Amino acid sequence: MLNNYFSPWSEIWRRRELVALLAVRNLKIRYKNATLGFVWSLLGPLFLIVIYAVFLGILRFAIDLHILIVGIIAWHYLSTCTHDSLHAVMGNANLVRKTAFPRLILPLSMVLANTINFLLSGLVLAAFLMLRGVVFGVEIIWLPAILLTHLAFCLGISCFISAINVFFRDSEHLVSVALMAWFFLTPVIYPVSLVLDRDLPSLVTYAYFANPMTGIVSAYRTALLGEPFPFFRTALFSFAIAWLVLPLGICFFQRLQVRFADEL
Amino acid sequence: MNPEYAIEVRDVAKCFKLAPQGGRTLKSLIVDRARNWRHWRVSRDFWALREVDFHVVRGETLGIIGANGAGKSTLLSLLAGTMTPTTGSVVCRGTVSSLLELGAGFHPDLTGRENVYLWGAILGLSRQWMRQRFDAIVAFAEMTEFIDQPVKHYSSGMYVRLGFAVAVEVDPDILIVDEVLAVGDAVFQRKCLERMARFRKDGKTLLVVSHDLQTIRSVSDRILLLDGGRITGLGRPESVLHTYERCWRKQFCAEQAREWGSGEAAIEDVAFLDETGKAVDCIEAGAALRVRLTLRAACSIQRPVIGFSISDIDGRVLHGSNTQMGNRQIDELATGKTVVDLVLRRVNLGAARYLFSFSVHSEDHRKQYHRVDNAFPLTIDNPAPFEGPVPIESDWEWETL
């Protein structure tokens, strides 16, 4: 099991050029070589932000715009990774059938491409927040750790989904439904305090934080907006689970990848 | 483990799981199992390869032949490392470049240049190394003009040319060529063959799969014959190709044979007899042959015509005649059995296998009583070496002017 986790990495490091090229290819194809390509990729989250800001306003559910924006941008990264991972292996069926290279490179390069996209939108977000007069506090030193955890978690999930989709072609439907439920279980369009202020039993709180995205999204808000951080222990629990998903996802992927070429 | 071997395949078997109809889905996994939990069977086994064991020496060219579905592509996928064998082991020493479906890995939205670099990276070559090779690749593919166009605008010929150029110019230790010479125009084909010859001369290992037996005979040092997932022949090209042609022809003859008729008369038996009256299935060129037909008529037939023809293995008729053309009028085919002999005084044909057809029909050719096409094979031995079915005595004369 552990061997599955460690064995591909030296080969992947040797093939880092391929990882980079595939990541660039993913971005190029997404932007279709258009100069404004990246701007288009910002449209999705922007649209979500406008919709939720307007509708939550109509519903008189007061949410701070900054909290909403940070939540949506962070969520968007996971959601694009999840959607793209459905095609990470399937969409490269030709490569898998015809050439030998560590298959883990496929989800890895896809996640890297999305990470670049995410970091760019992060820069836009930071500029926007500064324009709105947000002053970043000392909490921002947590940002690299949060980013890394977010990346690890997205990679782990992508490994799971990209491998499953090779064997079960209808997993796409399941993924979109699950993603929608997940969206509401995560404090994306509401602050985490909404849940924590209810004095829930600690078991329920832990269950709520068992979703790594809960910890990650609220940590982003703390780091960027100085929102009060949820209990340190529950957040740590959240992060620990995120870091557990990564090796599990990779082991799972490695177990199934030997049969990819047979199935495609 | 001999380091002289570029490729070692040890007792390899490959099993595919055939999914039940409709493919496998999460829904079927849950619903079908719940519905039929007592005896569900997810998949059936299909053994594409069994007991495959061989090696290729460094610098050797191995041709792989076999009918469709014999397991050639599976074997190549195992060698290219895209599939893992169910049992046994495959070892390739050195970099492997495969031409399994040329250009299959190209992405239509990327330009030719981007695809070349991507392909190099997939083969595990550094960008710097690719940069040095890039001009040679473009030159070989003859597409300086279009290299910065997205490959979706390429013609299929350009696709293949670029694919071949990349696979060859990256200078691998082992090159796998799968049925690629069937595409591209004649000029490019010759260029590919020349490039492959140079590749061999450089002491590289080559694996070639093709249905074109002529090509494979000329490029291979040894040939591997696959049939039903097993190795049925491995050795010198001539001997393996002989085995292959024999077994292929047997099947081919059976497929070519046709039979129809109204049924009033039937050709019950056909026997080839030599001069001594012994039944044979092979005669020497130039010898006499007597073909004994046993006919059975259900009712009396007035003025029947009996015909025959000889075809080569490709179905071309080489000779045909009948009792009418031969001025032999049969007045009546009486009810019951009749024996008719066709006498061929000198069967002079090139060495090959030929197929006989026979027919019994009415005088005006309107009614076919019974006709059996290409069902009776006869092999002819000819010690004289020449090509084609027709022996013509030829000689050469020359003088220096």
XYZ file of N, CA and C in Angstrom, chain A residues 27-151:
375
model
N -4.003 24.303 -19.963
C -4.366 25.719 -19.910
C -4.593 26.269 -21.306
N -3.680 25.905 -22.218
C -3.786 26.409 -23.590
C -5.113 26.009 -24.214
N -5.471 24.751 -24.009
C -6.708 24.281 -24.621
C -7.906 24.980 -23.982
N -7.813 25.187 -22.675
C -8.932 25.849 -22.017
C -9.094 27.265 -22.529
N -7.956 27.958 -22.693
C -8.041 29.340 -23.147
C -8.103 29.427 -24.658
N -7.991 28.263 -25.308
C -8.056 28.217 -26.773
C -7.134 29.261 -27.387
N -5.994 29.441 -26.740
C -4.989 30.378 -27.230
C -5.509 31.818 -27.354
N -6.619 32.112 -26.669
C -7.146 33.471 -26.734
C -6.397 34.345 -25.735
N -6.157 35.588 -26.118
C -5.401 36.490 -25.246
C -6.167 36.736 -23.957
N -7.473 36.856 -24.076
C -8.281 37.142 -22.893
C -8.739 35.858 -22.194
N -8.106 34.747 -22.575
C -8.546 33.442 -22.079
C -8.765 33.389 -20.577
N -7.789 33.917 -19.832
C -7.898 33.830 -18.390
C -9.098 34.613 -17.871
N -9.368 35.752 -18.518
C -10.514 36.559 -18.095
C -11.797 35.743 -18.217
N -11.867 34.971 -19.297
C -13.063 34.139 -19.465
C -13.208 33.154 -18.309
N -12.066 32.587 -17.863
C -12.167 31.593 -16.803
C -12.580 32.235 -15.482
N -12.462 33.576 -15.378
C -12.927 34.264 -14.156
C -14.446 34.451 -14.168
N -15.029 34.343 -15.377
C -16.460 34.616 -15.511
C -17.312 33.699 -14.643
N -16.916 32.407 -14.590
C -17.701 31.433 -13.833
C -17.893 31.852 -12.388
N -16.787 32.008 -11.639
C -16.948 32.419 -10.237
C -17.607 33.797 -10.094
N -17.297 34.701 -11.034
C -17.884 36.038 -10.963
C -19.405 35.963 -11.044
N -19.874 35.141 -11.934
C -21.297 34.928 -12.131
C -21.941 34.411 -10.845
N -21.281 33.378 -10.253
C -21.785 32.810 -8.998
C -21.858 33.881 -7.920
N -20.807 34.701 -7.846
C -20.761 35.730 -6.811
C -21.934 36.694 -6.962
N -22.147 37.146 -8.214
C -23.240 38.096 -8.456
C -24.576 37.461 -8.079
N -24.790 36.229 -8.548
C -26.070 35.568 -8.271
C -26.324 35.453 -6.774
N -25.314 34.919 -6.060
C -25.551 34.709 -4.629
C -25.663 36.031 -3.882
N -24.848 37.019 -4.288
C -24.926 38.319 -3.611
C -26.329 38.894 -3.788
N -26.866 38.831 -5.013
C -28.198 39.395 -5.274
C -29.271 38.594 -4.539
N -29.226 37.271 -4.698
C -30.320 36.487 -4.139
C -30.303 36.439 -2.625
N -29.081 36.343 -2.057
C -29.027 36.344 -0.602
C -29.486 37.693 -0.068
N -29.237 38.747 -0.861
C -29.717 40.073 -0.479
C -31.237 40.114 -0.480
N -31.828 39.541 -1.564
C -33.287 39.515 -1.655
C -33.875 38.720 -0.498
N -33.185 37.603 -0.149
C -33.693 36.754 0.938
C -33.391 37.350 2.311
N -32.801 38.541 2.305
C -32.443 39.227 3.550
C -31.566 38.368 4.443
N -30.663 37.628 3.783
C -29.707 36.840 4.524
C -28.400 37.593 4.411
N -28.103 38.368 5.421
C -26.966 39.265 5.300
C -25.663 38.490 5.315
N -24.931 38.579 4.218
C -23.586 38.003 4.220
C -22.647 39.060 3.696
N -21.500 39.162 4.345
C -20.504 40.118 3.929
C -20.003 39.725 2.545
N -19.943 40.682 1.628
C -19.543 40.391 0.249
C -18.159 39.745 0.190
N -17.233 40.226 1.032
C -15.868 39.683 1.006
C -15.852 38.222 1.394
N -16.633 37.895 2.395
C -16.698 36.508 2.857
C -17.216 35.618 1.736
N -18.234 36.119 1.046
C -18.812 35.359 -0.061
C -17.786 35.138 -1.178
N -17.075 36.229 -1.522
C -16.125 36.132 -2.639
C -15.012 35.149 -2.321
N -14.444 35.247 -1.126
C -13.366 34.323 -0.751
C -13.875 32.885 -0.792
N -15.076 32.695 -0.268
C -15.650 31.342 -0.251
C -15.820 30.783 -1.658
N -16.376 31.615 -2.543
C -16.661 31.122 -3.901
C -15.392 30.817 -4.672
N -14.396 31.712 -4.552
C -13.150 31.476 -5.292
C -12.473 30.205 -4.798
N -12.451 30.017 -3.479
C -11.835 28.804 -2.924
C -12.612 27.578 -3.373
N -13.935 27.667 -3.361
C -14.753 26.530 -3.765
C -14.571 26.217 -5.253
N -14.448 27.282 -6.039
C -14.351 27.112 -7.483
C -13.145 26.249 -7.867
N -12.058 26.397 -7.119
C -10.854 25.600 -7.377
C -11.172 24.113 -7.223
N -11.785 23.753 -6.123
C -12.134 22.343 -5.915
C -13.102 21.870 -6.988
N -14.075 22.717 -7.292
C -15.113 22.275 -8.206
C -14.561 22.081 -9.621
N -13.652 22.957 -10.087
C -13.064 22.735 -11.415
C -12.179 21.492 -11.410
N -11.433 21.294 -10.327
C -10.589 20.095 -10.253
C -11.449 18.845 -10.341
N -12.550 18.839 -9.604
C -13.409 17.665 -9.589
C -14.000 17.405 -10.971
N -14.480 18.469 -11.606
C -15.061 18.295 -12.939
C -14.010 17.853 -13.943
N -12.859 18.495 -13.902
C -11.814 18.154 -14.872
C -11.266 16.746 -14.646
N -11.283 16.301 -13.401
C -10.702 14.988 -13.135
C -11.530 13.880 -13.774
N -12.807 14.162 -14.057
C -13.613 13.172 -14.770
C -12.971 12.852 -16.113
N -12.318 13.853 -16.708
C -11.748 13.653 -18.043
C -10.230 13.553 -18.029
N -9.636 13.625 -16.848
C -8.168 13.651 -16.793
C -7.574 12.411 -17.449
N -8.138 11.246 -17.168
C -7.638 10.019 -17.787
C -8.440 9.700 -19.044
N -9.762 9.791 -18.931
C -10.628 9.441 -20.060
C -10.332 10.304 -21.288
N -10.101 11.582 -21.073
C -9.862 12.486 -22.186
C -8.520 12.275 -22.849
N -7.640 11.531 -22.177
C -6.335 11.236 -22.752
C -6.218 9.758 -23.074
N -7.373 9.166 -23.420
C -7.399 7.719 -23.679
C -6.348 7.317 -24.707
N -6.151 8.161 -25.718
C -5.166 7.847 -26.743
C -3.769 7.698 -26.171
N -3.421 8.645 -25.309
C -2.096 8.599 -24.706
C -1.948 7.361 -23.832
N -2.992 7.062 -23.074
C -2.920 5.930 -22.149
C -2.801 4.622 -22.920
N -3.527 4.540 -24.041
C -3.499 3.295 -24.801
C -2.191 3.121 -25.554
N -1.574 4.231 -25.946
C -0.456 4.106 -26.873
C 0.913 4.307 -26.261
N 0.999 4.946 -25.122
C 2.324 5.244 -24.605
C 2.429 4.922 -23.123
N 3.649 4.690 -22.712
C 3.892 4.357 -21.321
C 4.491 5.557 -20.610
N 3.834 6.010 -19.578
C 4.377 7.036 -18.696
C 3.588 6.905 -17.411
N 4.109 7.419 -16.282
C 3.366 7.267 -15.031
C 1.989 7.915 -15.172
N 0.948 7.135 -15.020
C -0.411 7.652 -15.243
C -0.778 8.759 -14.268
N -0.102 8.758 -13.100
C -0.403 9.749 -12.079
C -0.172 11.165 -12.609
N 0.672 11.253 -13.653
C 0.949 12.559 -14.257
C -0.326 13.205 -14.789
N -1.279 12.394 -15.234
C -2.494 12.968 -15.825
C -3.304 13.784 -14.827
N -3.732 13.197 -13.681
C -4.444 14.054 -12.720
C -3.539 15.140 -12.144
N -2.256 14.810 -11.969
C -1.332 15.786 -11.383
C -1.230 17.039 -12.257
N -1.044 16.845 -13.573
C -0.888 18.011 -14.440
C -2.196 18.790 -14.541
N -3.313 18.050 -14.487
C -4.602 18.730 -14.544
C -4.777 19.623 -13.304
N -4.434 19.066 -12.125
C -4.581 19.853 -10.892
C -3.625 21.040 -10.919
N -2.426 20.823 -11.447
C -1.467 21.933 -11.517
C -2.001 23.064 -12.399
N -2.588 22.682 -13.550
C -3.150 23.702 -14.431
C -4.225 24.494 -13.693
N -5.080 23.779 -12.966
C -6.130 24.466 -12.214
C -5.553 25.308 -11.092
N -4.420 24.847 -10.530
C -3.787 25.619 -9.459
C -3.296 26.961 -9.990
N -2.684 26.908 -11.191
C -2.214 28.152 -11.789
C -3.395 29.110 -11.988
N -4.462 28.551 -12.506
C -5.677 29.327 -12.707
C -6.172 29.943 -11.393
N -6.145 29.097 -10.369
C -6.623 29.504 -9.040
C -5.740 30.617 -8.481
N -4.423 30.461 -8.636
C -3.516 31.481 -8.105
C -3.738 32.811 -8.818
N -3.964 32.740 -10.134
C -4.229 33.983 -10.871
C -5.502 34.640 -10.364
N -6.566 33.824 -10.175
C -7.792 34.451 -9.663
C -7.564 34.954 -8.248
N -6.675 34.268 -7.506
C -6.330 34.734 -6.159
C -5.713 36.126 -6.203
N -4.853 36.344 -7.215
C -4.228 37.664 -7.352
C -5.278 38.737 -7.641
N -6.204 38.394 -8.546
C -7.286 39.320 -8.861
C -8.092 39.619 -7.603
N -8.364 38.544 -6.836
C -9.130 38.689 -5.595
C -8.406 39.612 -4.616
N -7.085 39.389 -4.476
C -6.314 40.204 -3.536
C -6.360 41.681 -3.947
N -6.204 41.917 -5.266
C -6.241 43.291 -5.763
C -7.597 43.920 -5.464
N -8.660 43.134 -5.696
C -10.012 43.630 -5.453
C -10.209 43.987 -3.979
N -9.750 43.071 -3.088
C -9.905 43.312 -1.655
C -9.158 44.569 -1.232
N -7.959 44.745 -1.793
C -7.185 45.921 -1.423
C -7.869 47.197 -1.904
N -8.437 47.114 -3.105
C -9.174 48.261 -3.621
C -10.337 48.624 -2.706
N -10.942 47.584 -2.127
C -12.088 47.818 -1.253
C -11.653 48.244 0.141
N -10.332 48.398 0.324
C -9.850 48.907 1.586
C -9.590 47.859 2.639
N -9.520 46.594 2.245
C -9.197 45.546 3.214
C -7.704 45.595 3.493
N -7.354 45.617 4.752
C -5.934 45.596 5.123
C -5.615 44.204 5.651
N -4.636 43.527 4.999
C -4.304 42.162 5.427
C -3.582 42.206 6.755
N -3.994 41.382 7.681
C -3.399 41.331 8.999
C -2.257 40.351 9.050
N -1.818 40.087 10.255
C -0.690 39.179 10.461
C -1.101 37.735 10.150
N -2.413 37.485 10.149
C -2.893 36.125 9.883
C -2.496 35.625 8.512
N -2.094 36.533 7.634
C -1.811 36.135 6.255
C -0.629 35.181 6.160
N 0.186 35.097 7.219
C 1.304 34.155 7.169
C 0.811 32.717 7.055
N -0.458 32.496 7.379
C -0.998 31.128 7.283
C -1.296 30.732 5.839
N -1.331 31.732 4.962
C -1.802 31.489 3.610
C -1.068 30.342 2.880
N 0.288 30.316 2.893
C 0.968 29.226 2.177
C 0.536 27.841 2.665
N 0.419 27.682 3.976
C 0.025 26.385 4.521
C -1.381 26.013 4.054
N -2.269 27.006 4.034
C -3.644 26.732 3.605
C -3.668 26.345 2.125
N -2.933 27.106 1.324
C -2.870 26.823 -0.108
C -2.375 25.400 -0.358
N -1.320 25.040 0.372
C -0.726 23.718 0.182
C -1.729 22.624 0.560
N -2.434 22.833 1.652
C -3.428 21.853 2.082
C -4.545 21.741 1.054
N -4.963 22.889 0.564
C -6.023 22.927 -0.445
C -5.600 22.147 -1.679
N -4.349 22.387 -2.125
C -3.795 21.703 -3.283
C -3.747 20.195 -3.044
